Coordinates of C-alpha atoms and ligand atoms in Angstrom, one line a residue:
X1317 CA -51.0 69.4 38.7
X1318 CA -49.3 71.4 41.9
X1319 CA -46.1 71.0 42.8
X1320 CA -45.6 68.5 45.2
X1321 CA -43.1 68.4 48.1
X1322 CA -39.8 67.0 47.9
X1323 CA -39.7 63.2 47.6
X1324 CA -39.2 61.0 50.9
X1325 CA -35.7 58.9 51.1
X1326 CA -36.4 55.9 49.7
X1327 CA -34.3 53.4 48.4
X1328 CA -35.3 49.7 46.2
X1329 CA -33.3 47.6 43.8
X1330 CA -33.6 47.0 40.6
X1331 CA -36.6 46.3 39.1
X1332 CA -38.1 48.9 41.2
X1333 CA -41.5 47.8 42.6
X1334 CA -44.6 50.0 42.4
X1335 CA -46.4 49.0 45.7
X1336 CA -43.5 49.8 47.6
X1337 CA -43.2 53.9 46.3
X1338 CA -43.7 56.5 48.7
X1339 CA -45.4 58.4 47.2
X1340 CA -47.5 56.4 44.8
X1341 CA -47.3 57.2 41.0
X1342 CA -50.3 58.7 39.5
X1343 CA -51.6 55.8 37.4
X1344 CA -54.4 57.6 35.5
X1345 CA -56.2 60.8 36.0
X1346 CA -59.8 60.6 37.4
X1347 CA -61.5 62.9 35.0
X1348 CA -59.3 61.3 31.9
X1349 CA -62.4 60.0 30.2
X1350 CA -62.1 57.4 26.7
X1351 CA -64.0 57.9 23.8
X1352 CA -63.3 54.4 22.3
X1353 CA -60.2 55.8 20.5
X1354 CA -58.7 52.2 20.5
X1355 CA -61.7 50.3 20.3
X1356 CA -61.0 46.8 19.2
X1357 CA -57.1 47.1 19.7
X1358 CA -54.8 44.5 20.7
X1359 CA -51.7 46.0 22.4
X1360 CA -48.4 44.6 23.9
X1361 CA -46.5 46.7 26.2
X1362 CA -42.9 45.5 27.5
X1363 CA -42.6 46.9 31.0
X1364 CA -46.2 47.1 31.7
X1365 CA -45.9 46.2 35.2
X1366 CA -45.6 49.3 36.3
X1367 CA -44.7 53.4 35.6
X1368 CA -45.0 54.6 32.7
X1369 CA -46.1 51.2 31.3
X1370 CA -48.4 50.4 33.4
X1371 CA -50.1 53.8 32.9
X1372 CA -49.8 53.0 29.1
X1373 CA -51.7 49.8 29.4
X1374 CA -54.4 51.2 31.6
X1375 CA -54.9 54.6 29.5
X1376 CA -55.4 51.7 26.2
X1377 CA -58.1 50.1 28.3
X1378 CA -59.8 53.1 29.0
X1379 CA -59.6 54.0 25.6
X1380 CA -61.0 50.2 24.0
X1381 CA -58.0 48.4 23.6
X1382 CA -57.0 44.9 25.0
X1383 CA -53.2 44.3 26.3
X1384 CA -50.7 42.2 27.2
X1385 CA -48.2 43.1 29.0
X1386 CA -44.4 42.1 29.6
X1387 CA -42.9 42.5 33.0
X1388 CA -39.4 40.9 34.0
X1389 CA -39.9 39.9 37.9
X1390 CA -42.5 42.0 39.4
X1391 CA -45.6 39.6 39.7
X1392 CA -47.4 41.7 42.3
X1393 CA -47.1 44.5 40.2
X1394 CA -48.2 42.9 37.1
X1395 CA -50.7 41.3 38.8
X1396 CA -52.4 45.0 40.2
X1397 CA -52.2 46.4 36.3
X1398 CA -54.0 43.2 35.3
X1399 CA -57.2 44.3 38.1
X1400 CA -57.1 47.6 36.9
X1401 CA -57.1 47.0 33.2
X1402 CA -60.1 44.4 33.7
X1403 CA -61.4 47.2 36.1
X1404 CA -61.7 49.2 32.8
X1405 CA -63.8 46.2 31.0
X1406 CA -60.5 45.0 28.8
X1407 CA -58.6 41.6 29.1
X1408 CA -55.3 41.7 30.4
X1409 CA -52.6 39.2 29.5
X1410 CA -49.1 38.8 31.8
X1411 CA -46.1 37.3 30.3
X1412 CA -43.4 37.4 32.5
X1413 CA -39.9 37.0 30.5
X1414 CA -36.3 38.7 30.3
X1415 CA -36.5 40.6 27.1
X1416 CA -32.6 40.3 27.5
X1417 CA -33.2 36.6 25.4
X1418 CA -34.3 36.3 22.3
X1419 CA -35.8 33.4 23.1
X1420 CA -38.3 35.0 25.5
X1421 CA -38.6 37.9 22.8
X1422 CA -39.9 34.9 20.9
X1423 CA -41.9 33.6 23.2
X1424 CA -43.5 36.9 24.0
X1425 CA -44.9 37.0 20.3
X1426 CA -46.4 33.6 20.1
X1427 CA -48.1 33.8 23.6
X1428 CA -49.9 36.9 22.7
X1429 CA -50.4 35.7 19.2
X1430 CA -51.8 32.4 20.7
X1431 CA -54.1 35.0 22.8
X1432 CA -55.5 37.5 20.7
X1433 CA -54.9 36.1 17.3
X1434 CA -53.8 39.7 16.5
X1435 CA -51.8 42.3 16.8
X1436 CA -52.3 46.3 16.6
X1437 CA -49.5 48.3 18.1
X1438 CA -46.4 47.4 19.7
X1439 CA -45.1 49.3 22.6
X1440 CA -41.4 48.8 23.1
X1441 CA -41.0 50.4 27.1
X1442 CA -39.2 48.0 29.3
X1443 CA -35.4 49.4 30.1
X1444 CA -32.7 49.8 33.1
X1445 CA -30.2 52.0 34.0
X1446 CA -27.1 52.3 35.9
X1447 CA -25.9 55.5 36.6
X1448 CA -22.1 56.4 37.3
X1449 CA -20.4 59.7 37.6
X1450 CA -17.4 58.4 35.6
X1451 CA -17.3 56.2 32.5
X1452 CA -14.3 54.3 34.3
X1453 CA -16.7 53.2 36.8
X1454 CA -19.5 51.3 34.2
X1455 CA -18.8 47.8 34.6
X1456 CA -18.8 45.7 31.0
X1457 CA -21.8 43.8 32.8
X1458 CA -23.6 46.5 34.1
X1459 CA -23.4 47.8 30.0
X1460 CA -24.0 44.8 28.6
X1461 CA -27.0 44.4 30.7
X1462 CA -28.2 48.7 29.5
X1463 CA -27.8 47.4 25.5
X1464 CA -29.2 43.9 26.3
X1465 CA -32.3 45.8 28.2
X1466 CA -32.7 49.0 26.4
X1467 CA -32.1 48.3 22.5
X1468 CA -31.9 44.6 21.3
X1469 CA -35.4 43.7 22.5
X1470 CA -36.9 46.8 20.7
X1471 CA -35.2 45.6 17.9
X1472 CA -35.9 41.9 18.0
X1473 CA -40.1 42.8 19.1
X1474 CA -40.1 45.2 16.2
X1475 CA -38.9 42.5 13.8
X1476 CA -41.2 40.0 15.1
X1477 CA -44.3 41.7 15.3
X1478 CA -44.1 42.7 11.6
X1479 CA -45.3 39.2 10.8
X1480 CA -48.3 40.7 12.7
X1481 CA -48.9 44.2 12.2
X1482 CA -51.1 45.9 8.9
X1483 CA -51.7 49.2 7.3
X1484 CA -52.9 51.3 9.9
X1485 CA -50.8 49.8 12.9
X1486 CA -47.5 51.2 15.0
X1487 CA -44.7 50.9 17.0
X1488 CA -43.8 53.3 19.8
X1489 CA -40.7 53.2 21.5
X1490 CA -39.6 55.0 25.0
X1491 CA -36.5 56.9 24.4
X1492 CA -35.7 59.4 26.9
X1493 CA -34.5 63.2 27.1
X1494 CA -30.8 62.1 27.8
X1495 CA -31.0 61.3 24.2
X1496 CA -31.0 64.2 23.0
X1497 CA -29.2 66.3 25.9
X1498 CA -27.1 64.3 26.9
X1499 CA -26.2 62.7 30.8
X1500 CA -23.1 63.0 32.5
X1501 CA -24.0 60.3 35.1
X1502 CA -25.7 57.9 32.2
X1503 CA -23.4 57.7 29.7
X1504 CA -24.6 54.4 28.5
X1505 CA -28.0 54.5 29.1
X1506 CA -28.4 57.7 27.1
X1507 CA -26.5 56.1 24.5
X1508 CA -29.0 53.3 24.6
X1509 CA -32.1 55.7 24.3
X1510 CA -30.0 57.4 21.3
X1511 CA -30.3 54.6 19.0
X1512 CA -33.6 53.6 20.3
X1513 CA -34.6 57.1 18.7
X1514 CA -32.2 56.6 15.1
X1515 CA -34.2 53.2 15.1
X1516 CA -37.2 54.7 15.5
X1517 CA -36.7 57.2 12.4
X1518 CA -34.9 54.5 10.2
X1519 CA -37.7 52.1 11.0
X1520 CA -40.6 54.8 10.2
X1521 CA -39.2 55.1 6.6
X1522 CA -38.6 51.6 5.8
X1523 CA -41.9 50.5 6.3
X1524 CA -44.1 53.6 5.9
X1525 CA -44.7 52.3 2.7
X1526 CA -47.0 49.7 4.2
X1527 CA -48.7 52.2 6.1
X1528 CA -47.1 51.3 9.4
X1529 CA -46.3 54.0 11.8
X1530 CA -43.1 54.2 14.2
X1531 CA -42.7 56.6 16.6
X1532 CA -41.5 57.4 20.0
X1533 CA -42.2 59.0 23.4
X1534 CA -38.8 60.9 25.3
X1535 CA -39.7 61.2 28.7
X1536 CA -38.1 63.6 31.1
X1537 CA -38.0 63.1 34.7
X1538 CA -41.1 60.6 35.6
X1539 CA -42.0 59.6 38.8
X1540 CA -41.4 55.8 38.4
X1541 CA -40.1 52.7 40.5
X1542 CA -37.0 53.3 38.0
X1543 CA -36.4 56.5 40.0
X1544 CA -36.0 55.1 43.7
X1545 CA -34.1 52.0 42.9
X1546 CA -31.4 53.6 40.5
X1547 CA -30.6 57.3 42.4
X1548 CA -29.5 57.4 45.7
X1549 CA -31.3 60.6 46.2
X1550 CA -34.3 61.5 44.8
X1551 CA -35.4 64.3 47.2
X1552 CA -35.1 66.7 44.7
X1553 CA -36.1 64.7 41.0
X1554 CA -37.4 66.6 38.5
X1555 CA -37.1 70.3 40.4
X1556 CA -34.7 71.7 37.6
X1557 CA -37.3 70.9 34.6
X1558 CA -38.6 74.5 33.6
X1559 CA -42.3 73.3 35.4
X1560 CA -40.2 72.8 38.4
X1561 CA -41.2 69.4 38.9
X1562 CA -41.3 65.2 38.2
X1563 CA -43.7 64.3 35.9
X1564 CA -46.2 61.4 37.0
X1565 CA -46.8 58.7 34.5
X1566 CA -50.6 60.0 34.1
X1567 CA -48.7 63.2 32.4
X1568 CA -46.9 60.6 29.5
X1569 CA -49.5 57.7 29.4
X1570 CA -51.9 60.2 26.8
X1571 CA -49.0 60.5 24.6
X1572 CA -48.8 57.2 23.9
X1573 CA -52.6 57.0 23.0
X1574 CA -52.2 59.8 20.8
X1575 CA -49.5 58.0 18.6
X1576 CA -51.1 55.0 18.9
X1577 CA -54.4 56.4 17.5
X1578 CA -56.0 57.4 14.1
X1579 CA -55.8 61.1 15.3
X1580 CA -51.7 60.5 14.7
X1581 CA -52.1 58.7 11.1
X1582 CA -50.2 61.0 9.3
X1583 CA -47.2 61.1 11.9
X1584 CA -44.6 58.3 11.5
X1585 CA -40.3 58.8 12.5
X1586 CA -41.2 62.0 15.2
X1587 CA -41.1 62.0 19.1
X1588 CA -43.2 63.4 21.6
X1589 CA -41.1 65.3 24.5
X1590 CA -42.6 65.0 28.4
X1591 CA -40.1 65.9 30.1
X1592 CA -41.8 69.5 31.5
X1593 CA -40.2 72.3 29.5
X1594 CA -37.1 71.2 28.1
X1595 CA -36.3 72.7 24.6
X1596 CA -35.1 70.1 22.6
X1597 CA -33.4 70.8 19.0
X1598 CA -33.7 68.2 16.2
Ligands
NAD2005 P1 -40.3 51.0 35.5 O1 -39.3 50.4 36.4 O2 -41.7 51.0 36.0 O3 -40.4 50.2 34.2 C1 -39.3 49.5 33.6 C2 -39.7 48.1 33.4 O4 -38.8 47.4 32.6 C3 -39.9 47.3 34.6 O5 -41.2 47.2 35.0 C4 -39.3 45.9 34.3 O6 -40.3 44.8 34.5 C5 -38.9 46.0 32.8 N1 -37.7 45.3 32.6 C6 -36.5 45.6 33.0 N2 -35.6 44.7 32.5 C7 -36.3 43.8 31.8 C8 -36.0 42.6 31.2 N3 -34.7 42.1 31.1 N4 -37.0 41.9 30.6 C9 -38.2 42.3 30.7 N5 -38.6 43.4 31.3 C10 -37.6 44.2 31.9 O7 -39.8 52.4 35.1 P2 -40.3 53.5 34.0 O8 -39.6 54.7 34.4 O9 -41.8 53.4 33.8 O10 -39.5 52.9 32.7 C11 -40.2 52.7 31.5 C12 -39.3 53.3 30.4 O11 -39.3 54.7 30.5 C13 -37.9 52.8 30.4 O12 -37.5 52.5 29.0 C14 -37.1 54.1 30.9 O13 -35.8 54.1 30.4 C15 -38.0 55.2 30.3 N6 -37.7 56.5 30.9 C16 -38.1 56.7 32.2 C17 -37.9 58.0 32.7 C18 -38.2 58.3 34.1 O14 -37.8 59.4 34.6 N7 -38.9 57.4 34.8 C19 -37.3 59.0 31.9 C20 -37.0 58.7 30.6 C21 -37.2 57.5 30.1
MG2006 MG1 -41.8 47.2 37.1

């Protein structure tokens, strides 16, 4: 992949909306090519709307797998991953629902459940962030809201969908490379991607005994609606990674496919790092 220009100013709220990114996202690469990897599959994937979700759940299609996919608000969005996944000859099923609830976590199980009968690999993606230069400035909602978000629903899905899952299926959770470097503008989202990845190991060893795999994807910088509606500048994302630039969710999406595949059956408790370069120690 070249290097691509600087990114246009652009601002959204939060949740960031696909259609409305300048440039857009690179969903899939054309030449990415399936070789039934996931064939027969049932997938959920929180956050599948869009970025590095919606990537996710199109790169399972390709691969075999049918998914549904969570999304909080953005029913345009979810509704374009839905074409695309079908586009691929796989079923799509949208459940919109704040993860924040329990209730909805619930709900979430029993509609896919209802669906496809079964269950095969659980991707925990969804999350928000807030960033703030100074911890004086993070509001108790606005970190309620990060935990809320970015842990308890992992949490609650994994819990749930172990009624579900046999030998042979997995979780993957998206942590992030402020985990594990550190961000002085996210204090509390990184701290929220730090025990998404302690859950992630503690997780793999209680049940690897069933043959159930956990593991975890830390994205660097990743061209996503995330990006535009939570910096006010994002001219220059991604430039200080060691390739010099963002990432596009088409970079992060085969990651996921990997660890969600028989090719990663003897990997449980690790992380894959895309985040272009950065070394990252334990
Ligand atoms: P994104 O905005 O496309 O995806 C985030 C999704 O979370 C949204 O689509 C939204 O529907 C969902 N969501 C938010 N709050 C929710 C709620 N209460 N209930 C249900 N769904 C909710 O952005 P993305 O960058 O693809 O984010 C996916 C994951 O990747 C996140 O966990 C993010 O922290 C992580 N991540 C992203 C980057 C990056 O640079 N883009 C880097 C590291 C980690
Ligand atoms: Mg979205």
């Amino acid at each position: 992949m070249s290097k691509p220009k600087e990114f246009p100013k652009q601002s959204q709220d939060q949740p960031g909306k696909q259609n409305e990114m300048n440039p857009k996202p690179e969903i899939i690469r054309a030449d990415y090519k399936g070789s039934d990897k996931l064939k027969g599959k049932i997938a959920l994937i929180t956050g599948g709307d869009s970025g590095i979700g919606r990537s996710v759940a199109v790169h399972f299609a390709r691969e075999g797998a049918d998914v549904a996919i969570v999304y909080l608000s953005e029913t345009e969005d979810a509704k374009k991953t839905k074409t695309l996944v079908e586009k691929e000859g796989q079923s799509c099923l949208l459940i919109k629902a704040d993860l924040k609830k329990r209730n909805d976590c619930e709900r979430v199980i029993k509609e896919c459940m209802d669906t496809y009968i079964k269950l095969n690999i659980l991707v925990n993606n969804a999350g928000v962030q807030f960033p703030k230069d100074s911890i004086e400035d993070v509001s108790m909602d606005d970190f309620d809201a990060t935990y809320k978000t970015n842990i308890y629903p992992y949490f609650h899905l994994a819990k749930l969908s172990l009624a579900h899952l046999n030998s042979g299926d997995c979780i993957i959770n998206t942590s992030s490379v402020t985990a594990y470097r550190g961000s002085s503008h996210l204090v509390d989202y990184a701290s929220t991607k730090g025990a998404i990845t302690s859950f992630t190991r503690s997780l793999a060893k209680q049940i690897a005994d069933k043959n159930l795999r956990v593991n975890g994807v830390a994205p660097g910088p990743i061209w996503t609606p995330l990006i535009p509606a939570t910096f006010d500048d994002v001219s220059d994302f991604g430039q200080d990674t060691p390739l010099g630039r963002a990432g596009q969710p088409s970079e992060v999406a085969p990651a996921y496919v990997f660890l969600a595949s028989k090719d990663a059956s003897y990997i449980t408790g690790q992380f894959i790092h895309v985040n272009g370069g950065e070394i990252i120690g334990a």
